[in-house]
Amino acid sequence: MKKLILIISMWLCITSVTQAQSISSPNGEFSLNFSLLSDGTPTYQLSYKKQDVVKQSKLGLELKNDQQSLLDNFKITKTATSTFNETWKPVWGETSEIKNHYNELEVTLTQNLSNRIVVIRFRLFNDGLGFRYEFPKQKNLTYFTLKEERTEFAMTGDHTAFWIPGDYDTQEYDYTTSKLSEIRSLFDKAYTANTSQTAFSKTGVQTSLMMKSDKGLYINLHEAALINYACMHLNLDDKNMVFQSWLTPGANGDKGYLQAPCNTPWRTIIASDDARDILASNITLNLNEPCKIEDTSWIKPVKYIGVWWEMITGKSSWSYTNDVPSVQLGKTDYSKVKPNGTHAANTPHVKKYIDYAAKHGFDAVLVEGWNEGWEDWFGNSKDYVFDFVTPYPDFDVQEIHKYAKSKGVEMIMHHETSGSTRNYERHMDKAYQFMKDNGYNAVKSGYVGNILPRGDYHYSQWTVNHYQYALEKAADYKIMINAHEAVRPTGICRTYPNLIGNESARGTEYQSFGGNNANHVTILPFTRLIGGPMDYTPGIFEMNIANLNPNNNSHVNATIANQLALYVTMYSPLQMAADLPENYDRFLDAFQFIKEVPVDWSTSKYLEAEPGSYVTIARKDKNSNNWFVGNVNGMEKRTSKIKLDFLDKEKKYIATIYADGKDAHYNTNSQSYKITQKTVNYKSSLKLTSAVGGGYAISIIEKK
Ligand code: NOJ
Ligand code: CA
C-alpha cells in the first residue's frame, strides 16, 4: 500500500512539474513563470525585458506546531488566466485618473494527503508584479496559526540597496546605501542610532525596499493591502542573495491567526530600467480594493500650519505643568496645579496661529498638547495616560472652535495614544464625537512608545487591526486620519481615502533631534512613499534650531529651496508648513511658494530620478492650469536640465523659480536662495543648479 501511495504521489509530482504556467504583462515586457518543484513546492520567477528580476523563488507558509505546513506536496488542480483593464478616479492623488491594467494568473493548488487548497493569484502589470495567497472556504483548513510566511525573493546579484534595519516598532531611520552583501557589517551602525529594541536579524530590512542592480535595473519590494495580517519584513540570506519574508510577531511570538476564507496582503515587485517608472507606479494602489466610502464629499486635501515645531524643538512644552501628581485625568483641581509657563496650546497663542492661517490662506491649524496627560507622558507606560476629551485649563475648546470658524479655518485634532491601543479604542467613540461637536474633521494620531498591551509590536497583526479599526470608525464619523508611528502604508487610502496621511518614516522632526541625512528626501519617494502619502512636515526656513531653543544644537540639513521642493516631490494630500510664523515672516518671498502650491493634482510628470541622488517632478494643479515643479538634490552639486514640454501648447505661463543661491549648501549656507521670474511655454527648457542638500521649486502660473 505504502509503495502504491509513493508511486501515485511521484506520478503526481511529475505531472505537476510539467504544468509550468506563465503570463506576460500587457505590454509584454514582464513575464511571470509559476512552477512546482519535484517535491511540490510552489515557485515563481519574474523577468523584465528578458532578464531575471527575481530568480526562481519559493512560495509557501509555515504553520504552527501540529498543523501541516503549506510549503510543499502541492499539485496544481486548476489554473485560470484573465485580463483586467479599467481607469478609476481617486478622491485625491498625484493624478486624477489611474489606469489599472494587468494580466492575471490564478493557480489553485491542492496539497497531497491533507487535501488543503491554496490559491496563488498573480497580477502582472506594465510596471511589475503583485501576488498573494488565498485560502478558500474548505473542510480541511479553517483556523490556522502562522509560524512564518515563507515567500522568497531571489535576487540576481549583489545589488545596491537603500535600506533601513528590520524592526517591529519603528521606521524612523536614516537610510543606509550599501551592497546587499554589506548589510550585515553595517547593520549595528544603522540600528543603534535608534532606541527600538526589536531588530530580529542582522540582515533584516524593512519594506518598501529599493534596490539597483549593476546592470541598472531598479527593483522595489513592498506589500499592498495589509489588512488583518502582520506587516512583512525581509530577511536576507546574504550568501545567496535571497530575501525571505519575515512577519512581525504578536506578543506571544505567533505571526498571525487566520480563518478561511481569507487571503494575505499582496507582495509587490516593481521594476524598471528607468528610475522614474518606480515613482510613477500605481501598483500599490491598484492592488487595493476600490473606495468603500460612499459619500466622500467630506474628504478634502489639507494644507496646514500648527502649534507643533515649537514643541519639537523644545522651545515650548506639550504639557501645562511639570507637576505630575497634581493632574488627575478628567478630575483635576487646577487651583492646585502649578503651570510650567511654556505650554504652547493656550487659547491666545492658538488664536495667533488661526490668524496666521487665515491671513496666508491655509486650510487648517493643528494643535498638540491641548489635553491632559502630557505631564505624565511615558510615565510608567500607563494604560490610561490620555482620555482625548479633557483639555488643559488654558485651552478653551469652544472659544477656539468659534474663533476658527469665524476666520474660515479648520482645526486639526491631535490624539497621542502613547502606544496604548486598547485605551484609545475604549475612548474612541467619545473622542471622535468630541471632535465632531467641536468642529474638528481631521485627527493626527500618534503611537509613540511601546505598544500596550505589553509585549505587542507596532507592526503585528493585532496592532495592524487596531489602525484599521480606528480608520474605519473615523470614516463612520466623517473624520480624516493622519497616523504617526503606525504601520507603513500599503495603499489602503484607495479603499479608505480618509487616510490622508501617515508618518511611518523618519520625518522632519528628526531635523530637530540631530538632523536627517541631506539626501534622505531623495530616497523616501522610492521607499516610504511607494505605500502612500507621508506627513513629512516640510517647510523649515530657520535651520539653526538653537535660534529657537538655545539648548538645542540640531541643524536642519536642507536648503530653503530644498524645503520648498518637498511640497512637490513628497506627494501628500496633507501638507504642513511646519516652521513658526515668525520665521516665515522673515522670508515672505520664499513663503509665497508654500502659499501657492496645491495639495491635489490632475497630472504628474517624473522628470528626473535617481534614488539617493535627485528627484525632479512636475505636477499640474487639479483645480487650475498651473504647474509646479520640485527638485531635491543629494550629496553632489548638480545641474538639472528640464524641458517644459508638458505645458499646454496653447498657453503662456509665468514661471517663478525658487533656486539655491550660488554658494548655498545644506550645512554651511542653507538660507541662500534666489527667486527669478520669466515667461515660459511648452518649448521652454530650464537649466538650474542645485546645491548639496538643495534643490529648486518652480510655480508655473497660466498667463491669462
Ligand atoms: C511623534 C510625532 O511624529 C510628532 O509629530 C508628534 O508631535 C509627537 N510624537 C508627539 O505626539
Ligand atoms: Ca514620529
GROMACS .gro file of N, CA and C in nm, residues 42-153:
model
  336
   42PRO      N    1   0.567   2.527  -0.440
   42PRO     CA    2   0.537   2.627  -0.543
   42PRO      C    3   0.652   2.728  -0.560
   43THR      N    4   0.678   2.768  -0.682
   43THR     CA    5   0.781   2.869  -0.708
   43THR      C    6   0.732   2.966  -0.815
   44TYR      N    7   0.794   3.083  -0.816
   44TYR     CA    8   0.768   3.180  -0.923
   44TYR      C    9   0.900   3.240  -0.967
   45GLN      N   10   0.896   3.299  -1.083
   45GLN     CA   11   1.016   3.364  -1.136
   45GLN      C   12   0.967   3.480  -1.220
   46LEU      N   13   1.034   3.595  -1.207
   46LEU     CA   14   0.988   3.716  -1.278
   46LEU      C   15   1.100   3.771  -1.365
   47SER      N   16   1.068   3.800  -1.490
   47SER     CA   17   1.170   3.865  -1.573
   47SER      C   18   1.115   3.991  -1.637
   48TYR      N   19   1.207   4.080  -1.672
   48TYR     CA   20   1.174   4.209  -1.733
   48TYR      C   21   1.268   4.227  -1.852
   49LYS      N   22   1.213   4.252  -1.968
   49LYS     CA   23   1.291   4.263  -2.091
   49LYS      C   24   1.389   4.145  -2.104
   50LYS      N   25   1.336   4.030  -2.075
   50LYS     CA   26   1.406   3.902  -2.091
   50LYS      C   27   1.519   3.878  -1.991
   51GLN      N   28   1.529   3.962  -1.890
   51GLN     CA   29   1.630   3.938  -1.786
   51GLN      C   30   1.562   3.912  -1.652
   52ASP      N   31   1.621   3.829  -1.572
   52ASP     CA   32   1.561   3.798  -1.442
   52ASP      C   33   1.556   3.921  -1.353
   53VAL      N   34   1.441   3.943  -1.291
   53VAL     CA   35   1.430   4.040  -1.182
   53VAL      C   36   1.436   3.961  -1.052
   54VAL      N   37   1.356   3.855  -1.048
   54VAL     CA   38   1.357   3.762  -0.936
   54VAL      C   39   1.380   3.623  -0.994
   55LYS      N   40   1.484   3.556  -0.951
   55LYS     CA   41   1.512   3.419  -0.998
   55LYS      C   42   1.408   3.326  -0.935
   56GLN      N   43   1.407   3.203  -0.981
   56GLN     CA   44   1.307   3.110  -0.927
   56GLN      C   45   1.309   3.113  -0.773
   57SER      N   46   1.193   3.142  -0.714
   57SER     CA   47   1.183   3.163  -0.569
   57SER      C   48   1.067   3.084  -0.513
   58LYS      N   49   1.086   3.037  -0.392
   58LYS     CA   50   0.982   2.953  -0.330
   58LYS      C   51   0.869   3.035  -0.272
   59LEU      N   52   0.753   2.971  -0.267
   59LEU     CA   53   0.634   3.031  -0.207
   59LEU      C   54   0.580   2.934  -0.103
   60GLY      N   55   0.517   2.986   0.000
   60GLY     CA   56   0.455   2.896   0.097
   60GLY      C   57   0.441   2.960   0.234
   61LEU      N   58   0.373   2.886   0.322
   61LEU     CA   59   0.351   2.935   0.458
   61LEU      C   60   0.377   2.822   0.556
   62GLU      N   61   0.447   2.857   0.662
   62GLU     CA   62   0.473   2.758   0.765
   62GLU      C   63   0.371   2.777   0.876
   63LEU      N   64   0.304   2.667   0.912
   63LEU     CA   65   0.203   2.677   1.018
   63LEU      C   66   0.261   2.631   1.150
   64LYS      N   67   0.192   2.668   1.256
   64LYS     CA   68   0.245   2.641   1.389
   64LYS      C   69   0.220   2.496   1.434
   65ASN      N   70   0.315   2.446   1.510
   65ASN     CA   71   0.303   2.318   1.580
   65ASN      C   72   0.256   2.201   1.495
   66ASP      N   73   0.144   2.148   1.538
   66ASP     CA   74   0.094   2.025   1.482
   66ASP      C   75   0.035   2.042   1.343
   67GLN      N   76   0.016   2.165   1.302
   67GLN     CA   77  -0.051   2.183   1.173
   67GLN      C   78   0.048   2.160   1.060
   68GLN      N   79   0.008   2.080   0.963
   68GLN     CA   80   0.097   2.056   0.849
   68GLN      C   81   0.113   2.185   0.769
   69SER      N   82   0.238   2.221   0.743
   69SER     CA   83   0.264   2.348   0.677
   69SER      C   84   0.220   2.349   0.533
   70LEU      N   85   0.202   2.470   0.482
   70LEU     CA   86   0.160   2.487   0.343
   70LEU      C   87   0.283   2.525   0.261
   71LEU      N   88   0.379   2.432   0.261
   71LEU     CA   89   0.507   2.461   0.196
   71LEU      C   90   0.532   2.376   0.071
   72ASP      N   91   0.493   2.249   0.078
   72ASP     CA   92   0.528   2.160  -0.033
   72ASP      C   93   0.417   2.055  -0.049
   73ASN      N   94   0.445   1.958  -0.133
   73ASN     CA   95   0.349   1.850  -0.154
   73ASN      C   96   0.223   1.896  -0.225
   74PHE      N   97   0.235   2.001  -0.300
   74PHE     CA   98   0.118   2.052  -0.373
   74PHE      C   99   0.114   1.996  -0.515
   75LYS      N  100  -0.007   1.992  -0.567
   75LYS     CA  101  -0.025   1.971  -0.710
   75LYS      C  102  -0.116   2.082  -0.762
   76ILE      N  103  -0.100   2.113  -0.887
   76ILE     CA  104  -0.186   2.216  -0.947
   76ILE      C  105  -0.318   2.150  -0.984
   77THR      N  106  -0.428   2.201  -0.932
   77THR     CA  107  -0.556   2.140  -0.966
   77THR      C  108  -0.637   2.227  -1.060
   78LYS      N  109  -0.599   2.354  -1.072
   78LYS     CA  110  -0.672   2.439  -1.166
   78LYS      C  111  -0.587   2.562  -1.195
   79THR      N  112  -0.592   2.611  -1.314
   79THR     CA  113  -0.531   2.741  -1.343
   79THR      C  114  -0.628   2.821  -1.428
   80ALA      N  115  -0.620   2.951  -1.415
   80ALA     CA  116  -0.705   3.036  -1.497
   80ALA      C  117  -0.630   3.166  -1.524
   81THR      N  118  -0.643   3.217  -1.643
   81THR     CA  119  -0.582   3.347  -1.674
   81THR      C  120  -0.692   3.443  -1.717
   82SER      N  121  -0.666   3.571  -1.693
   82SER     CA  122  -0.764   3.672  -1.733
   82SER      C  123  -0.693   3.806  -1.750
   83THR      N  124  -0.764   3.900  -1.805
   83THR     CA  125  -0.710   4.035  -1.826
   83THR      C  126  -0.805   4.134  -1.763
   84PHE      N  127  -0.751   4.237  -1.706
   84PHE     CA  128  -0.834   4.341  -1.645
   84PHE      C  129  -0.782   4.475  -1.691
   85ASN      N  130  -0.873   4.564  -1.724
   85ASN     CA  131  -0.832   4.696  -1.771
   85ASN      C  132  -0.940   4.796  -1.735
   86GLU      N  133  -0.908   4.886  -1.645
   86GLU     CA  134  -1.006   4.988  -1.608
   86GLU      C  135  -0.931   5.116  -1.576
   87THR      N  136  -1.004   5.226  -1.573
   87THR     CA  137  -0.946   5.351  -1.526
   87THR      C  138  -1.035   5.399  -1.413
   88TRP      N  139  -0.975   5.432  -1.301
   88TRP     CA  140  -1.055   5.477  -1.187
   88TRP      C  141  -1.006   5.614  -1.140
   89LYS      N  142  -1.094   5.679  -1.065
   89LYS     CA  143  -1.064   5.816  -1.021
   89LYS      C  144  -1.045   5.820  -0.870
   90PRO      N  145  -0.924   5.848  -0.824
   90PRO     CA  146  -0.905   5.859  -0.679
   90PRO      C  147  -0.971   5.986  -0.625
   91VAL      N  148  -1.007   5.984  -0.499
   91VAL     CA  149  -1.067   6.103  -0.437
   91VAL      C  150  -0.965   6.217  -0.436
   92TRP      N  151  -0.840   6.182  -0.411
   92TRP     CA  152  -0.728   6.277  -0.420
   92TRP      C  153  -0.609   6.199  -0.471
   93GLY      N  154  -0.510   6.268  -0.525
   93GLY     CA  155  -0.396   6.190  -0.572
   93GLY      C  156  -0.296   6.268  -0.654
   94GLU      N  157  -0.198   6.193  -0.702
   94GLU     CA  158  -0.094   6.250  -0.788
   94GLU      C  159  -0.147   6.273  -0.929
   95THR      N  160  -0.252   6.198  -0.962
   95THR     CA  161  -0.318   6.213  -1.091
   95THR      C  162  -0.468   6.198  -1.067
   96SER      N  163  -0.549   6.254  -1.159
   96SER     CA  164  -0.694   6.247  -1.134
   96SER      C  165  -0.752   6.116  -1.186
   97GLU      N  166  -0.674   6.044  -1.268
   97GLU     CA  167  -0.720   5.914  -1.315
   97GLU      C  168  -0.607   5.813  -1.304
   98ILE      N  169  -0.642   5.690  -1.272
   98ILE     CA  170  -0.539   5.586  -1.259
   98ILE      C  171  -0.580   5.465  -1.342
   99LYS      N  172  -0.486   5.421  -1.424
   99LYS     CA  173  -0.513   5.303  -1.507
   99LYS      C  174  -0.473   5.178  -1.427
  100ASN      N  175  -0.563   5.082  -1.429
  100ASN     CA  176  -0.539   4.956  -1.358
  100ASN      C  177  -0.547   4.844  -1.462
  101HIS      N  178  -0.435   4.809  -1.518
  101HIS     CA  179  -0.432   4.717  -1.631
  101HIS      C  180  -0.335   4.603  -1.602
  102TYR      N  181  -0.387   4.482  -1.597
  102TYR     CA  182  -0.298   4.369  -1.567
  102TYR      C  183  -0.349   4.241  -1.632
  103ASN      N  184  -0.256   4.147  -1.642
  103ASN     CA  185  -0.293   4.010  -1.677
  103ASN      C  186  -0.280   3.926  -1.552
  104GLU      N  187  -0.376   3.839  -1.532
  104GLU     CA  188  -0.380   3.764  -1.406
  104GLU      C  189  -0.363   3.614  -1.430
  105LEU      N  190  -0.292   3.553  -1.339
  105LEU     CA  191  -0.283   3.407  -1.336
  105LEU      C  192  -0.327   3.360  -1.198
  106GLU      N  193  -0.426   3.272  -1.199
  106GLU     CA  194  -0.477   3.218  -1.073
  106GLU      C  195  -0.441   3.070  -1.071
  107VAL      N  196  -0.363   3.032  -0.972
  107VAL     CA  197  -0.321   2.892  -0.966
  107VAL      C  198  -0.384   2.829  -0.841
  108THR      N  199  -0.462   2.728  -0.861
  108THR     CA  200  -0.520   2.657  -0.747
  108THR      C  201  -0.434   2.534  -0.718
  109LEU      N  202  -0.387   2.527  -0.594
  109LEU     CA  203  -0.301   2.417  -0.552
  109LEU      C  204  -0.375   2.332  -0.451
  110THR      N  205  -0.361   2.204  -0.462
  110THR     CA  206  -0.417   2.115  -0.361
  110THR      C  207  -0.303   2.034  -0.301
  111GLN      N  208  -0.301   2.029  -0.170
  111GLN     CA  209  -0.191   1.960  -0.103
  111GLN      C  210  -0.222   1.811  -0.096
  112ASN      N  211  -0.126   1.732  -0.136
  112ASN     CA  212  -0.145   1.587  -0.130
  112ASN      C  213  -0.173   1.545   0.015
  113LEU      N  214  -0.249   1.443   0.032
  113LEU     CA  215  -0.288   1.388   0.162
  113LEU      C  216  -0.377   1.482   0.242
  114SER      N  217  -0.331   1.605   0.274
  114SER     CA  218  -0.414   1.695   0.358
  114SER      C  219  -0.535   1.748   0.280
  115ASN      N  220  -0.525   1.747   0.148
  115ASN     CA  221  -0.631   1.799   0.062
  115ASN      C  222  -0.663   1.946   0.085
  116ARG      N  223  -0.568   2.017   0.139
  116ARG     CA  224  -0.592   2.161   0.160
  116ARG      C  225  -0.570   2.237   0.030
  117ILE      N  226  -0.646   2.343   0.018
  117ILE     CA  227  -0.640   2.421  -0.106
  117ILE      C  228  -0.584   2.561  -0.079
  118VAL      N  229  -0.488   2.599  -0.158
  118VAL     CA  230  -0.434   2.735  -0.155
  118VAL      C  231  -0.437   2.788  -0.298
  119VAL      N  232  -0.487   2.910  -0.311
  119VAL     CA  233  -0.484   2.974  -0.443
  119VAL      C  234  -0.374   3.079  -0.440
  120ILE      N  235  -0.289   3.080  -0.541
  120ILE     CA  236  -0.192   3.189  -0.553
  120ILE      C  237  -0.232   3.272  -0.673
  121ARG      N  238  -0.257   3.399  -0.647
  121ARG     CA  239  -0.306   3.489  -0.753
  121ARG      C  240  -0.194   3.586  -0.790
  122PHE      N  241  -0.159   3.587  -0.918
  122PHE     CA  242  -0.055   3.678  -0.968
  122PHE      C  243  -0.121   3.783  -1.057
  123ARG      N  244  -0.082   3.908  -1.036
  123ARG     CA  245  -0.128   4.014  -1.127
  123ARG      C  246  -0.005   4.082  -1.185
  124LEU      N  247   0.006   4.074  -1.316
  124LEU     CA  248   0.126   4.127  -1.381
  124LEU      C  249   0.089   4.255  -1.457
  125PHE      N  250   0.145   4.366  -1.410
  125PHE     CA  251   0.118   4.498  -1.468
  125PHE      C  252   0.234   4.537  -1.559
  126ASN      N  253   0.221   4.652  -1.623
  126ASN     CA  254   0.332   4.702  -1.705
  126ASN      C  255   0.446   4.753  -1.619
  127ASP      N  256   0.421   4.771  -1.489
  127ASP     CA  257   0.527   4.820  -1.401
  127ASP      C  258   0.569   4.717  -1.296
  128GLY      N  259   0.516   4.598  -1.303
  128GLY     CA  260   0.563   4.496  -1.209
  128GLY      C  261   0.457   4.396  -1.169
  129LEU      N  262   0.484   4.327  -1.060
  129LEU     CA  263   0.403   4.211  -1.020
  129LEU      C  264   0.345   4.228  -0.880
  130GLY      N  265   0.223   4.179  -0.864
  130GLY     CA  266   0.167   4.162  -0.731
  130GLY      C  267   0.117   4.020  -0.719
  131PHE      N  268   0.138   3.956  -0.605
  131PHE     CA  269   0.080   3.822  -0.586
  131PHE      C  270   0.043   3.804  -0.440
  132ARG      N  271  -0.053   3.717  -0.419
  132ARG     CA  272  -0.094   3.689  -0.281
  132ARG      C  273  -0.142   3.545  -0.269
  133TYR      N  274  -0.152   3.500  -0.146
  133TYR     CA  275  -0.207   3.368  -0.116
  133TYR      C  276  -0.352   3.385  -0.076
  134GLU      N  277  -0.435   3.295  -0.125
  134GLU     CA  278  -0.576   3.298  -0.087
  134GLU      C  279  -0.615   3.161  -0.033
  135PHE      N  280  -0.699   3.161   0.069
  135PHE     CA  281  -0.740   3.036   0.132
  135PHE      C  282  -0.892   3.027   0.122
  136PRO      N  283  -0.943   2.957   0.022
  136PRO     CA  284  -1.089   2.948   0.006
  136PRO      C  285  -1.151   2.871   0.123
  137LYS      N  286  -1.281   2.887   0.136
  137LYS     CA  287  -1.354   2.812   0.239
  137LYS      C  288  -1.340   2.662   0.205
  138GLN      N  289  -1.303   2.583   0.302
  138GLN     CA  290  -1.280   2.440   0.276
  138GLN      C  291  -1.288   2.362   0.407
  139LYS      N  292  -1.303   2.232   0.391
  139LYS     CA  293  -1.321   2.146   0.507
  139LYS      C  294  -1.194   2.134   0.590
  140ASN      N  295  -1.082   2.119   0.520
  140ASN     CA  296  -0.959   2.080   0.590
  140ASN      C  297  -0.869   2.196   0.634
  141LEU      N  298  -0.918   2.316   0.613
  141LEU     CA  299  -0.839   2.432   0.656
  141LEU      C  300  -0.935   2.543   0.696
  142THR      N  301  -0.949   2.561   0.827
  142THR     CA  302  -1.039   2.668   0.871
  142THR      C  303  -0.961   2.768   0.956
  143TYR      N  304  -0.924   2.726   1.076
  143TYR     CA  305  -0.845   2.814   1.163
  143TYR      C  306  -0.700   2.771   1.153
  144PHE      N  307  -0.611   2.864   1.135
  144PHE     CA  308  -0.470   2.825   1.136
  144PHE      C  309  -0.381   2.939   1.186
  145THR      N  310  -0.270   2.899   1.245
  145THR     CA  311  -0.177   2.994   1.306
  145THR      C  312  -0.048   2.993   1.226
  146LEU      N  313  -0.004   3.112   1.190
  146LEU     CA  314   0.118   3.121   1.110
  146LEU      C  315   0.241   3.121   1.199
  147LYS      N  316   0.334   3.033   1.163
  147LYS     CA  317   0.465   3.040   1.226
  147LYS      C  318   0.551   3.137   1.146
  148GLU      N  319   0.537   3.130   1.016
  148GLU     CA  320   0.608   3.225   0.928
  148GLU      C  321   0.553   3.214   0.788
  149GLU      N  322   0.552   3.325   0.720
  149GLU     CA  323   0.527   3.319   0.576
  149GLU      C  324   0.662   3.293   0.510
  150ARG      N  325   0.665   3.205   0.413
  150ARG     CA  326   0.792   3.169   0.351
  150ARG      C  327   0.794   3.206   0.203
  151THR      N  328   0.775   3.334   0.180
  151THR     CA  329   0.785   3.383   0.042
  151THR      C  330   0.928   3.427   0.019
  152GLU      N  331   0.983   3.387  -0.094
  152GLU     CA  332   1.121   3.426  -0.125
  152GLU      C  333   1.127   3.522  -0.243
  153PHE      N  334   1.228   3.604  -0.239
  153PHE     CA  335   1.258   3.696  -0.350
  153PHE      C  336   1.407   3.676  -0.379
   0.00000   0.00000   0.00000
